[in-house]
């Protein structure tokens, strides 16, 4: 008699909506095993029965070769009584009980679906909503878990007989693909005029005609509306810019394929992987001179006058929905694709709202009737040191969980900071960092935040017992955390200092516990001494930190005005550097002569001039003194342009001083004075920029060496928005590594404030564990 064994198996991770059950079914049938597989709130459950060796092979294959979109985190098995079952079946989803499943991010259209879309004999030929278990909308259409069709925005579309057959056939690629549909039963495209009335003709054909003719098109995407224009058409791009009231921030372009991307930009291997990944982020790439022919100047207007042609960074992405593919094939040229909003509003994602808000910008609307449940912007990444550096982590990434090195004792909600806001829900060993919410400065984004929190708590079945927030009393996220009502009212509030959160986010990003020397360079964050921090050397672990060093404080004349007008920081720094006798022949003084003395007086009197140690403000001051930018149109603009101008061949640097100890102080004014002297001597701006960057990199290395000499750790974490600067990050990391430091940088969450919520969550969790 042959021995039979039966095993009850549980698989946890991202295992729903990713073709896991058909994979399990196929595996069991191939091995001739009996049993069943099903979804429940915790993931996938399996019972399997047959010869011991085959059951073992089956179990091993679950984690060794899962379907491409699955992330298997744990497979646990226990023996059960064999029943003699020889057939294998797929069970329906079970309801009730605690939800422990994970929702997949949205995934770019797969090659199999594209083949069908291109095949005139296929019933989905030319269909803009083709998808399967390996691709298509996920997070943006999920209303609730378990991930089944009635819990998605596809609930209103009844499957036709053909789709139902595929959906129920375990051997089919669309088996249990929740958004499965076809032209007979699924969503449909429509082309509408700016007032919402239908336009005649084929929607895609007419949309392409409009783009070719220099029109601006609003397109409903996965996570919201985009505005599109033919990238080579300067008048169209300029019209889009003025309609959006976005004067200077670069637009991203979408191109047909990798070959088209290579025509515009240099693309290395890591960048190629990201461009073609299922997440399909916007990848920042170094533009080629040839791009000038295909991409109009207005796509990247900032600082254009100072650059050599082609010497610019371009945000490039490949099509990720069938509709994008159809549009680009029709257009056969790069297309500007930018978020569908005006000014700083969040991206529009509801149909009526999009018509109302974008009607003044778009000449037509390419829409469809599949609702978007969660507004999700395109993600933005760049490659540094051969590794992905996220700048905005949203569509295609959220809500994939980030693993935590240590499980949390109690569930945590981290409310994030303010700019580039995200929140984070964490339980056990998982952190769910939200999609990008935007700048938390108005009612619309605040509502996205609070609704998003509710959605995440439902999806991941979390009732937070700890609520983490920033120290800044005026952040809306802080106020929200301190005023929670209902079931969350009893949660323990934990205040986490902004730069400690940055450093902790870098630790969590790398699965490291610390202690570490955290270099947190960013715009502004509230310090425990009520000054505005931002040029910090912290010795930190996940629980606490000590301030080991920082930039010398300077006044920010006019407060927030000094953020928008870098020349005010130039004034404050020069006043410090020259002891009140700023050389009058400096261009920055001449350019701002009218208000110069008044601004100096504000700083000297300390009236409406909060003190800051911000590295971002130091970069602003230097950029202004060098004549790059006195006033900015978007956050970080002066520093971004300052970096892009740097001459990569220049290796020189300025002198600098670090004085005192515990904490030591870095005299940033020395740098600004050195920049001023170089400018007075007529040194080329690119050389001045490179020398400035080289000096800051050297300061980072010297500061860390000092901390280590005083008994500090030999691992360094580089975090904060200033470390989006490629030149600084690469040079600082190289110097640190030469000096024997182990260097941690970001790879999963952004170094900017988009990563702060993760840092808050792990700090709050670590403190909670010590309760
Ligand atoms: Zn597919
Ligand atoms: Zn159908």
XYZ file of C-alpha atoms and ligand atoms in Angstrom:
773
model
C 0.000 0.000 0.000
C 1.275 3.530 -0.874
C 1.533 5.921 2.059
C -0.509 9.080 1.661
C -0.103 12.226 3.724
C -2.314 15.293 3.991
C -1.008 18.737 4.817
C -2.836 21.910 5.820
C -0.876 24.876 4.492
C -1.197 28.600 4.930
C 0.499 31.100 2.641
C 0.816 34.734 3.718
C 2.017 37.803 1.859
C 0.801 39.498 -1.321
C -0.996 36.382 -2.546
C -4.446 37.593 -3.596
C -5.254 39.093 -6.969
C -1.916 37.910 -8.309
C -2.846 34.529 -9.802
C -1.851 32.529 -6.752
C -4.762 30.101 -6.680
C -4.411 29.118 -10.379
C -0.699 28.646 -9.737
C -1.441 26.360 -6.780
C -4.072 24.506 -8.789
C -1.697 23.961 -11.721
C 1.061 22.784 -9.393
C -1.208 20.288 -7.604
C -2.614 18.903 -10.848
C 0.885 18.514 -12.318
C 2.021 16.558 -9.240
C -1.187 14.509 -9.163
C -2.197 15.698 -5.689
C -5.691 15.995 -4.211
C -7.071 18.741 -2.005
C -8.196 22.358 -2.279
C -7.038 25.980 -2.288
C -8.904 29.123 -1.257
C -8.585 32.765 -0.219
C -9.503 34.101 3.155
C -8.740 37.208 5.182
C -5.264 35.994 6.087
C -4.167 35.023 2.597
C -4.317 31.628 0.888
C -5.203 28.336 2.581
C -4.401 24.975 1.045
C -5.072 21.360 1.890
C -3.070 18.914 -0.147
C -2.842 15.142 -0.148
C -0.682 12.504 -1.859
C 2.686 10.738 -1.677
C 4.994 12.312 0.962
C 7.739 13.272 -1.498
C 5.272 14.965 -3.820
C 3.578 16.874 -0.999
C 7.028 18.052 0.104
C 7.879 19.140 -3.440
C 4.564 20.975 -3.649
C 5.168 22.812 -0.373
C 8.672 23.859 -1.357
C 7.499 25.206 -4.726
C 5.030 27.576 -3.029
C 7.812 29.853 -1.877
C 10.454 28.855 -4.427
C 8.585 29.676 -7.650
C 5.435 31.729 -6.978
C 3.732 33.785 -9.715
C 5.634 36.944 -10.683
C 3.404 39.438 -8.844
C 3.175 37.487 -5.595
C 5.292 38.202 -2.532
C 5.302 35.137 -0.313
C 6.193 36.107 3.210
C 5.442 32.927 5.081
C 4.407 29.337 4.331
C 3.341 27.292 7.335
C 2.208 23.668 7.166
C 0.830 21.119 9.625
C -0.066 17.475 9.068
C -3.697 16.286 8.932
C -5.522 12.979 8.548
C -5.477 11.740 4.919
C -8.956 11.323 3.464
C -8.182 9.566 0.192
C -9.092 12.672 -1.801
C -7.500 12.566 -5.255
C -9.089 15.551 -6.996
C -7.907 19.107 -6.513
C -10.412 21.971 -6.307
C -10.494 25.729 -5.897
C -12.703 26.926 -3.071
C -14.495 30.290 -3.025
C -13.399 33.138 -0.789
C -14.345 32.792 2.859
C -15.644 35.783 4.818
C -15.521 36.717 8.507
C -12.582 36.529 10.870
C -9.681 38.974 11.097
C -8.340 40.311 7.810
C -4.705 39.544 7.281
C -4.479 39.653 3.520
C -2.362 42.107 1.563
C -3.612 44.159 -1.374
C -1.414 44.294 -4.477
C -0.402 47.588 -6.106
C -1.625 48.298 -9.646
C 0.394 46.515 -12.331
C 1.289 47.579 -15.887
C -0.356 45.704 -18.770
C 1.459 42.402 -19.420
C 2.800 41.148 -22.755
C 0.113 38.470 -23.103
C -2.631 41.070 -22.788
C -0.865 43.377 -25.249
C -0.651 40.522 -27.760
C -4.411 40.027 -27.479
C -5.043 43.727 -27.826
C -3.018 43.709 -31.064
C -4.579 40.571 -32.535
C -7.454 41.366 -34.921
C -8.796 37.842 -34.356
C -8.967 38.244 -30.577
C -12.184 39.335 -28.942
C -10.268 41.982 -27.001
C -8.649 43.461 -30.117
C -8.082 47.162 -29.516
C -9.819 47.006 -26.128
C -8.617 49.676 -23.687
C -9.345 47.651 -20.529
C -7.729 44.287 -21.279
C -6.179 42.769 -18.128
C -5.520 39.411 -16.476
C -4.274 37.878 -13.219
C -0.793 39.127 -14.065
C -1.670 42.745 -14.732
C -4.199 45.528 -14.424
C -5.777 47.744 -11.789
C -5.639 46.611 -8.140
C -5.175 49.081 -5.271
C -6.889 51.936 -7.121
C -10.121 49.927 -7.576
C -10.247 48.096 -4.236
C -13.015 49.237 -1.913
C -12.727 46.477 0.664
C -11.198 43.051 1.307
C -11.207 40.175 0.564
C -10.089 41.132 -2.909
C -13.127 39.926 -4.879
C -15.027 41.620 -7.667
C -17.955 42.880 -5.541
C -15.420 44.696 -3.354
C -13.924 46.565 -6.321
C -15.139 49.353 -8.588
C -15.765 46.604 -11.208
C -18.779 45.508 -9.129
C -21.172 47.293 -11.484
C -20.007 45.331 -14.550
C -21.687 41.915 -14.880
C -19.402 39.444 -16.652
C -20.544 38.166 -20.051
C -20.573 34.408 -20.694
C -17.130 34.508 -22.333
C -15.483 36.387 -19.462
C -17.265 34.248 -16.854
C -15.888 31.118 -18.529
C -12.346 32.438 -18.340
C -12.866 33.623 -14.786
C -13.999 30.183 -13.623
C -11.521 28.078 -15.582
C -8.529 27.197 -13.396
C -6.467 26.608 -16.517
C -7.162 30.088 -17.880
C -4.868 33.102 -17.463
C -7.903 35.056 -16.233
C -8.941 32.583 -13.565
C -10.234 34.718 -10.698
C -8.869 37.921 -12.260
C -11.289 40.284 -10.510
C -11.200 43.109 -13.099
C -11.674 40.655 -16.056
C -13.812 42.161 -18.817
C -14.157 42.543 -22.565
C -15.784 44.932 -25.040
C -19.116 43.134 -24.517
C -19.302 43.521 -20.750
C -16.622 45.901 -19.464
C -15.926 49.615 -19.205
C -16.173 51.783 -22.295
C -14.321 54.822 -23.525
C -15.961 58.099 -24.391
C -14.558 61.336 -25.697
C -16.162 64.444 -24.235
C -15.845 68.125 -25.039
C -14.620 70.583 -22.403
C -18.197 71.120 -21.209
C -18.859 67.382 -20.902
C -20.855 66.814 -24.082
C -19.975 63.702 -26.147
C -17.821 64.188 -29.260
C -18.384 62.146 -32.441
C -15.997 59.522 -33.861
C -13.815 56.813 -32.323
C -12.627 58.110 -28.912
C -8.978 57.038 -29.303
C -8.712 58.087 -32.966
C -10.217 61.480 -32.258
C -8.098 61.956 -29.126
C -4.958 61.243 -31.154
C -6.116 63.678 -33.836
C -6.603 66.341 -31.169
C -3.129 65.768 -29.696
C -1.524 65.873 -33.145
C -3.269 69.156 -33.789
C -1.719 70.720 -30.690
C -4.661 70.228 -28.330
C -4.596 69.440 -24.624
C -6.307 66.192 -23.662
C -7.506 65.118 -20.225
C -7.184 61.325 -19.890
C -8.640 59.213 -17.121
C -5.869 56.924 -15.891
C -5.472 54.336 -13.137
C -5.211 56.611 -10.115
C -6.595 59.852 -11.498
C -6.789 62.134 -14.490
C -3.784 63.208 -16.495
C -3.356 66.119 -18.862
C -1.631 65.191 -22.117
C -0.063 67.082 -25.004
C 2.246 66.286 -27.893
C 5.677 66.747 -26.298
C 7.318 68.236 -29.404
C 4.608 70.855 -29.836
C 5.773 73.983 -27.989
C 2.439 75.866 -28.252
C 0.533 72.843 -26.881
C 2.928 72.370 -23.959
C 2.933 76.102 -23.257
C -0.885 76.132 -23.269
C -0.893 73.186 -20.865
C 1.524 75.054 -18.594
C -0.504 78.222 -18.479
C -3.766 76.282 -18.043
C -2.312 74.333 -15.134
C -0.741 77.503 -13.735
C 2.515 75.626 -13.395
C 5.242 77.904 -14.629
C 8.462 76.072 -14.046
C 8.237 72.574 -12.607
C 9.253 70.079 -15.317
C 6.623 67.832 -16.934
C 7.070 64.079 -17.353
C 6.795 62.472 -20.773
C 5.458 59.063 -21.734
C 7.076 57.284 -24.660
C 6.002 54.205 -26.626
C 8.772 51.852 -25.542
C 12.349 51.489 -24.373
C 13.769 52.326 -27.808
C 11.841 55.590 -27.786
C 13.161 56.335 -24.290
C 16.719 55.819 -25.533
C 16.181 58.399 -28.260
C 15.533 61.000 -25.565
C 17.803 59.954 -22.728
C 20.733 57.919 -21.547
C 19.313 54.710 -20.052
C 21.509 52.331 -18.049
C 20.643 48.811 -16.976
C 19.107 49.723 -13.621
C 17.069 52.486 -15.233
C 15.874 50.095 -17.924
C 14.683 47.651 -15.257
C 12.697 50.392 -13.533
C 11.204 51.786 -16.747
C 9.919 48.357 -17.758
C 8.927 47.138 -14.274
C 5.328 46.364 -13.407
C 5.263 49.525 -11.285
C 6.188 51.728 -14.276
C 7.350 54.785 -12.335
C 8.509 58.056 -13.834
C 12.285 57.626 -14.022
C 14.479 60.733 -13.994
C 16.963 60.307 -16.819
C 19.822 62.354 -18.224
C 18.535 63.932 -21.468
C 20.421 63.590 -24.753
C 21.062 66.520 -27.070
C 18.803 64.835 -29.641
C 15.855 65.147 -27.268
C 15.506 68.810 -28.233
C 13.820 67.760 -31.484
C 11.192 65.567 -29.773
C 10.597 67.431 -26.538
C 9.759 71.149 -26.584
C 11.659 73.568 -24.287
C 8.528 74.223 -22.196
C 8.569 70.613 -20.957
C 11.583 71.456 -18.746
C 11.706 75.261 -18.614
C 13.647 75.721 -15.364
C 17.030 77.280 -15.826
C 16.893 76.394 -19.526
C 18.783 79.503 -20.528
C 21.874 78.488 -18.587
C 22.128 74.957 -19.883
C 23.785 73.428 -22.874
C 21.085 71.965 -25.144
C 20.187 68.449 -24.136
C 21.857 68.831 -20.763
C 18.754 68.366 -18.707
C 16.985 65.761 -16.618
C 13.792 64.358 -18.082
C 11.101 62.407 -16.247
C 10.241 59.500 -18.532
C 7.733 56.672 -18.210
C 6.456 53.858 -20.390
C 2.745 53.111 -20.975
C 1.132 51.199 -18.126
C -2.497 50.891 -19.189
C -3.898 49.535 -22.458
C -5.289 52.998 -23.135
C -1.789 54.520 -22.922
C -0.555 51.953 -25.433
C -3.397 52.746 -27.833
C -2.855 56.503 -27.554
C 0.902 56.331 -28.041
C 0.686 53.977 -30.990
C -1.680 56.413 -32.626
C 0.501 59.396 -31.773
C 3.850 57.716 -32.493
C 5.731 60.440 -30.594
C 6.510 61.335 -26.962
C 3.551 62.700 -25.041
C 3.615 64.991 -22.031
C 1.584 63.272 -19.324
C 1.162 65.298 -16.181
C -1.195 65.090 -13.230
C -4.697 66.398 -13.902
C -4.836 69.363 -11.573
C -4.529 73.116 -11.551
C -1.827 74.761 -9.464
C -1.200 72.818 -6.236
C -4.551 71.051 -5.966
C -4.520 67.260 -5.703
C -4.958 65.256 -8.912
C -8.609 64.948 -10.013
C -9.984 61.394 -9.971
C -13.772 61.691 -9.932
C -15.423 62.330 -13.284
C -17.629 65.328 -12.449
C -14.843 66.903 -10.420
C -12.357 66.441 -13.277
C -14.728 68.084 -15.752
C -15.321 70.977 -13.406
C -11.667 71.549 -12.527
C -9.958 70.765 -15.829
C -12.598 72.135 -18.218
C -10.599 75.347 -18.562
C -7.376 73.522 -19.451
C -8.391 70.528 -21.591
C -9.813 70.708 -25.106
C -11.351 67.247 -24.652
C -11.736 64.481 -22.053
C -10.959 60.837 -22.798
C -12.968 59.104 -20.081
C -14.438 55.747 -19.118
C -16.975 54.376 -16.680
C -14.759 52.346 -14.323
C -14.614 54.386 -11.108
C -11.317 55.089 -9.346
C -11.581 54.386 -5.641
C -8.226 55.755 -4.425
C -6.494 58.746 -5.928
C -2.920 57.654 -6.671
C -0.250 59.751 -8.393
C 2.529 58.408 -10.589
C 5.615 57.367 -8.680
C 8.949 59.076 -9.354
C 12.366 57.462 -8.965
C 15.956 58.032 -9.983
C 18.926 55.688 -9.972
C 21.910 56.512 -7.794
C 24.886 54.312 -7.071
C 23.236 51.621 -9.213
C 20.233 51.541 -6.928
C 16.675 52.807 -7.049
C 16.127 56.026 -5.082
C 12.399 56.745 -4.709
C 11.437 60.407 -4.841
C 7.681 59.787 -4.772
C 6.361 56.361 -3.843
C 2.783 55.954 -4.978
C 1.117 54.162 -7.936
C 2.608 50.725 -8.571
C 4.270 50.649 -5.133
C 1.559 51.461 -2.577
C 0.266 49.629 -0.613
C 2.922 46.920 -0.886
C 4.057 46.318 2.705
C 7.573 47.085 3.818
C 8.930 44.361 6.076
C 10.017 45.445 9.547
C 13.056 43.854 11.153
C 11.181 43.475 14.408
C 7.455 42.896 14.923
C 5.560 45.710 16.642
C 3.949 44.931 19.995
C 0.841 46.953 19.102
C -0.538 48.395 15.852
C 0.651 51.902 14.959
C -0.760 54.734 12.890
C 1.896 57.289 11.900
C 0.410 60.572 10.712
C 3.409 61.842 8.722
C 4.659 65.381 8.278
C 3.209 68.057 5.989
C 4.851 68.437 2.572
C 4.908 65.422 0.207
C 2.714 63.839 2.828
C 2.207 60.119 3.380
C 0.872 58.270 6.381
C 1.774 54.788 7.537
C -0.192 51.980 9.152
C 1.906 49.255 10.747
C 1.160 46.034 12.532
C 3.189 42.921 13.329
C 6.196 43.018 11.014
C 4.518 45.019 8.218
C 4.487 48.743 7.500
C 1.982 49.987 4.938
C 3.182 53.378 3.758
C 0.351 55.180 1.989
C 0.245 56.503 -1.523
C 1.454 60.110 -1.961
C -1.169 62.434 -0.473
C 0.392 65.774 -1.460
C 1.154 68.890 0.545
C -1.119 68.804 3.572
C -1.994 72.468 3.396
C -5.636 72.596 2.326
C -8.958 70.931 2.963
C -8.796 68.752 -0.159
C -5.501 67.058 0.717
C -6.461 66.861 4.382
C -9.602 64.967 3.376
C -7.533 62.617 1.178
C -5.411 61.947 4.239
C -8.266 61.232 6.661
C -10.220 59.145 4.132
C -7.017 57.315 3.233
C -6.400 56.452 6.874
C -9.918 55.028 7.171
C -9.436 52.969 3.998
C -6.088 51.561 5.123
C -7.379 50.659 8.578
C -10.249 48.739 6.939
C -8.102 47.073 4.262
C -5.503 45.869 6.708
C -7.871 45.415 9.645
C -5.888 47.568 11.999
C -7.102 49.379 15.097
C -4.082 51.486 16.061
C -3.172 51.523 19.720
C -0.276 53.901 19.163
C -0.473 57.111 17.107
C 2.787 58.750 16.035
C 3.043 62.382 14.956
C 5.490 65.198 14.300
C 6.573 67.686 16.981
C 5.358 70.637 14.908
C 2.195 71.885 16.632
C 0.898 73.597 13.468
C 1.038 70.616 11.098
C -2.476 69.449 10.199
C -1.217 65.884 10.671
C -0.178 66.684 14.252
C -3.511 68.312 15.019
C -5.301 65.303 13.561
C -3.253 62.910 15.705
C -3.992 64.835 18.873
C -7.720 65.103 18.215
C -8.584 61.515 17.281
C -12.025 60.390 18.271
C -14.018 57.171 18.318
C -12.154 53.862 18.561
C -8.796 55.592 18.134
C -9.312 58.090 20.939
C -7.579 55.854 23.483
C -4.470 55.304 21.368
C -1.169 56.322 22.897
C 0.231 59.463 21.212
C 3.968 59.421 20.510
C 5.679 62.602 19.290
C 8.651 61.916 17.028
C 11.133 64.638 16.145
C 11.187 65.244 12.380
C 14.844 64.447 11.724
C 14.870 61.488 14.068
C 11.987 60.196 11.920
C 14.078 60.755 8.769
C 16.999 58.793 10.209
C 14.681 56.048 11.491
C 13.042 55.808 8.055
C 16.472 55.172 6.550
C 17.145 52.506 9.203
C 13.778 50.827 8.499
C 14.377 51.150 4.764
C 17.539 49.089 5.228
C 16.236 46.736 7.922
C 18.853 48.106 10.334
C 18.280 48.722 14.060
C 20.992 51.327 14.656
C 22.684 52.933 16.438
C 23.854 55.012 13.553
C 25.175 58.471 12.786
C 22.166 59.956 11.034
C 22.866 62.868 8.749
C 19.467 64.491 8.227
C 19.678 67.387 5.778
C 16.378 68.850 4.643
C 14.204 71.932 4.411
C 12.720 72.539 7.820
C 11.590 70.471 10.765
C 10.578 71.439 14.276
C 13.369 70.968 16.816
C 12.809 70.238 20.513
C 14.462 73.628 21.235
C 11.766 75.337 19.128
C 14.253 76.368 16.423
C 13.804 75.003 12.925
C 16.229 72.147 12.356
C 17.432 70.747 9.057
C 21.228 70.373 8.999
C 21.588 67.683 11.643
C 24.085 65.052 12.724
C 22.228 62.739 15.106
C 23.420 59.654 16.924
C 20.238 57.646 16.822
C 18.605 54.298 17.118
C 14.915 53.583 16.738
C 14.085 54.683 20.280
C 15.968 57.931 20.772
C 18.630 60.281 19.471
C 21.239 62.787 20.541
C 22.134 65.864 18.538
C 25.837 65.408 17.833
C 26.254 68.368 15.497
C 24.390 70.825 13.320
C 24.694 73.788 11.017
C 25.029 77.115 12.807
C 21.633 78.789 13.051
C 20.836 81.842 10.935
C 17.681 83.916 10.889
C 15.055 83.289 8.191
C 14.018 86.873 7.490
C 10.270 86.900 6.953
C 9.760 83.245 7.971
C 7.916 81.395 5.202
C 8.771 84.198 2.749
C 12.426 83.180 3.080
C 11.516 79.715 1.803
C 9.888 81.143 -1.321
C 12.616 83.779 -1.789
C 16.081 82.243 -1.446
C 17.688 85.693 -1.771
C 16.468 86.419 1.778
C 18.570 83.496 2.988
C 21.459 84.856 0.928
C 21.055 88.158 2.775
C 20.959 86.483 6.191
C 24.006 84.304 5.449
C 26.047 87.130 3.885
C 25.256 89.393 6.824
C 26.649 86.737 9.159
C 29.636 86.006 6.917
C 30.713 89.618 6.455
C 29.831 90.787 9.944
C 27.282 93.280 8.712
C 29.476 94.658 5.864
C 28.235 92.777 2.813
C 30.164 93.904 -0.293
C 27.833 96.152 -2.272
C 29.238 94.994 -5.603
C 27.647 91.548 -5.255
C 25.005 90.948 -7.904
C 22.596 89.420 -5.413
C 22.655 92.700 -3.453
C 22.098 94.773 -6.602
C 19.279 92.556 -7.842
C 17.411 92.862 -4.551
C 18.555 96.350 -3.594
C 15.063 97.669 -2.967
C 14.310 95.332 -0.041
C 17.842 94.354 0.944
C 18.311 96.608 3.975
C 14.798 95.895 5.261
C 15.376 92.160 5.097
C 18.756 92.482 6.834
C 17.036 94.477 9.573
C 14.399 91.772 10.047
C 17.131 89.200 10.504
C 19.194 91.354 12.892
C 16.250 92.288 15.070
C 14.945 88.731 15.079
C 11.444 89.922 14.333
C 9.541 87.450 12.160
C 12.866 85.753 11.576
C 12.921 82.302 13.179
C 16.338 80.706 13.593
C 17.162 77.714 11.459
C 19.981 75.225 11.016
C 18.460 73.979 7.739
C 20.775 72.610 5.056
C 18.076 73.284 2.449
C 18.219 76.981 3.304
C 22.041 76.930 3.019
C 21.709 75.512 -0.524
C 19.120 78.202 -1.295
C 21.427 80.955 -0.074
C 24.367 79.690 -2.136
C 22.212 79.272 -5.252
C 20.942 82.814 -4.913
C 24.393 84.307 -4.333
C 25.582 82.473 -7.452
C 22.743 84.056 -9.426
C 20.847 80.813 -10.052
C 17.531 81.783 -8.504
C 16.308 84.491 -6.118
C 12.666 83.370 -6.029
C 11.334 79.840 -6.490
C 8.213 78.477 -8.164
C 8.212 75.041 -6.465
C 9.776 73.388 -3.445
C 13.492 72.759 -3.796
C 13.774 74.521 -7.160
C 16.869 76.591 -6.365
C 18.759 73.572 -5.037
C 17.689 71.384 -7.969
C 18.941 73.924 -10.508
C 22.077 74.585 -8.476
C 22.883 70.874 -8.623
C 22.117 70.517 -12.339
C 24.572 73.304 -13.192
C 27.541 71.741 -11.393
C 30.574 70.990 -13.542
C 31.184 67.267 -12.937
C 34.912 67.645 -13.721
C 35.576 70.212 -10.972
C 37.238 68.669 -7.916
C 38.066 71.827 -5.946
C 36.400 72.792 -2.696
C 36.260 75.561 -0.106
C 37.572 75.656 3.422
C 35.142 75.095 6.278
C 35.022 75.144 10.073
C 33.472 72.774 12.592
C 33.739 74.122 16.136
C 32.735 72.997 19.605
C 31.600 69.544 20.544
C 28.447 67.708 21.600
C 26.992 69.280 19.559
C 29.634 70.651 17.167
C 28.610 73.509 14.922
C 29.244 73.796 11.169
C 29.713 77.377 10.032
C 27.672 77.452 6.833
C 28.280 81.184 6.411
C 31.907 80.403 5.471
C 30.628 78.529 2.431
C 28.299 81.278 1.349
C 31.166 83.787 1.687
C 33.410 81.523 -0.396
C 30.721 81.294 -3.083
C 30.379 85.097 -2.989
C 34.143 85.583 -3.420
C 34.212 83.140 -6.349
C 31.289 84.981 -7.945
C 33.067 88.324 -7.470
C 36.190 86.833 -9.070
C 34.111 85.867 -12.114
C 34.431 82.094 -11.614
C 32.103 80.111 -13.856
C 28.816 79.153 -12.117
C 29.245 75.417 -12.876
C 32.632 75.445 -11.134
C 31.266 77.358 -8.132
C 28.378 74.907 -7.825
C 30.690 71.888 -7.963
C 33.015 73.408 -5.325
C 30.039 74.084 -3.057
C 28.732 70.523 -3.420
C 32.195 69.065 -2.878
C 32.531 71.098 0.301
C 29.183 70.004 1.721
C 30.084 66.366 0.955
C 33.366 66.899 2.798
C 31.524 68.466 5.751
C 29.254 65.421 5.973
C 32.295 63.125 6.026
C 34.214 65.271 8.527
C 31.191 65.609 10.821
C 30.723 61.842 10.906
C 34.436 61.232 11.487
C 34.264 63.591 14.467
C 31.300 61.729 15.949
C 33.038 58.397 15.480
C 36.235 59.681 17.117
C 34.135 60.618 20.130
C 32.992 56.997 20.399
C 30.068 57.133 17.970
C 28.973 54.385 15.580
C 30.701 53.601 12.290
C 27.509 53.300 10.275
C 26.013 56.411 8.670
C 22.431 56.937 7.448
C 21.914 59.714 4.888
C 18.347 61.034 4.865
C 16.262 64.169 4.333
C 15.175 65.892 1.148
C 18.614 67.384 0.476
C 19.824 63.827 -0.228
C 17.679 63.702 -3.346
C 20.661 65.637 -4.683
C 22.619 63.060 -6.675
C 25.896 64.934 -6.664
C 25.886 65.408 -2.895
C 24.720 61.883 -2.098
C 27.225 60.160 -4.372
C 30.196 62.274 -3.274
C 29.365 62.179 0.441
C 28.833 58.414 0.364
C 32.124 57.889 -1.488
C 34.071 59.974 1.051
C 32.441 58.161 3.963
C 33.168 54.749 2.488
C 36.788 55.713 1.819
C 36.982 56.533 5.509
C 35.681 53.092 6.476
C 32.058 53.954 7.218
C 29.186 51.693 6.302
C 26.705 53.964 4.497
C 22.937 53.499 4.463
C 20.876 55.338 1.835
C 17.236 55.084 0.809
C 15.933 52.442 -1.601
C 12.286 51.826 -0.688
C 10.911 55.081 0.679
C 11.940 58.603 -0.312
C 14.623 60.470 1.647
C 12.261 63.469 1.560
C 9.244 63.960 3.846
C 7.375 61.187 1.984
C 9.423 58.760 4.099
C 8.822 60.446 7.457
C 5.682 58.439 8.275
C 7.629 55.165 8.108
C 10.247 56.604 10.450
C 7.577 57.780 12.886
C 5.979 54.329 12.846
C 9.159 52.446 13.706
C 10.177 54.942 16.403
C 6.729 54.781 17.997
C 6.807 50.980 17.784
C 10.263 50.771 19.340
C 9.236 53.073 22.188
C 6.040 51.132 22.681
C 8.067 47.922 23.035
C 9.949 49.515 25.970
C 6.803 50.620 27.718
Zn -2.316 40.668 -18.514
Zn -16.905 40.004 -21.240
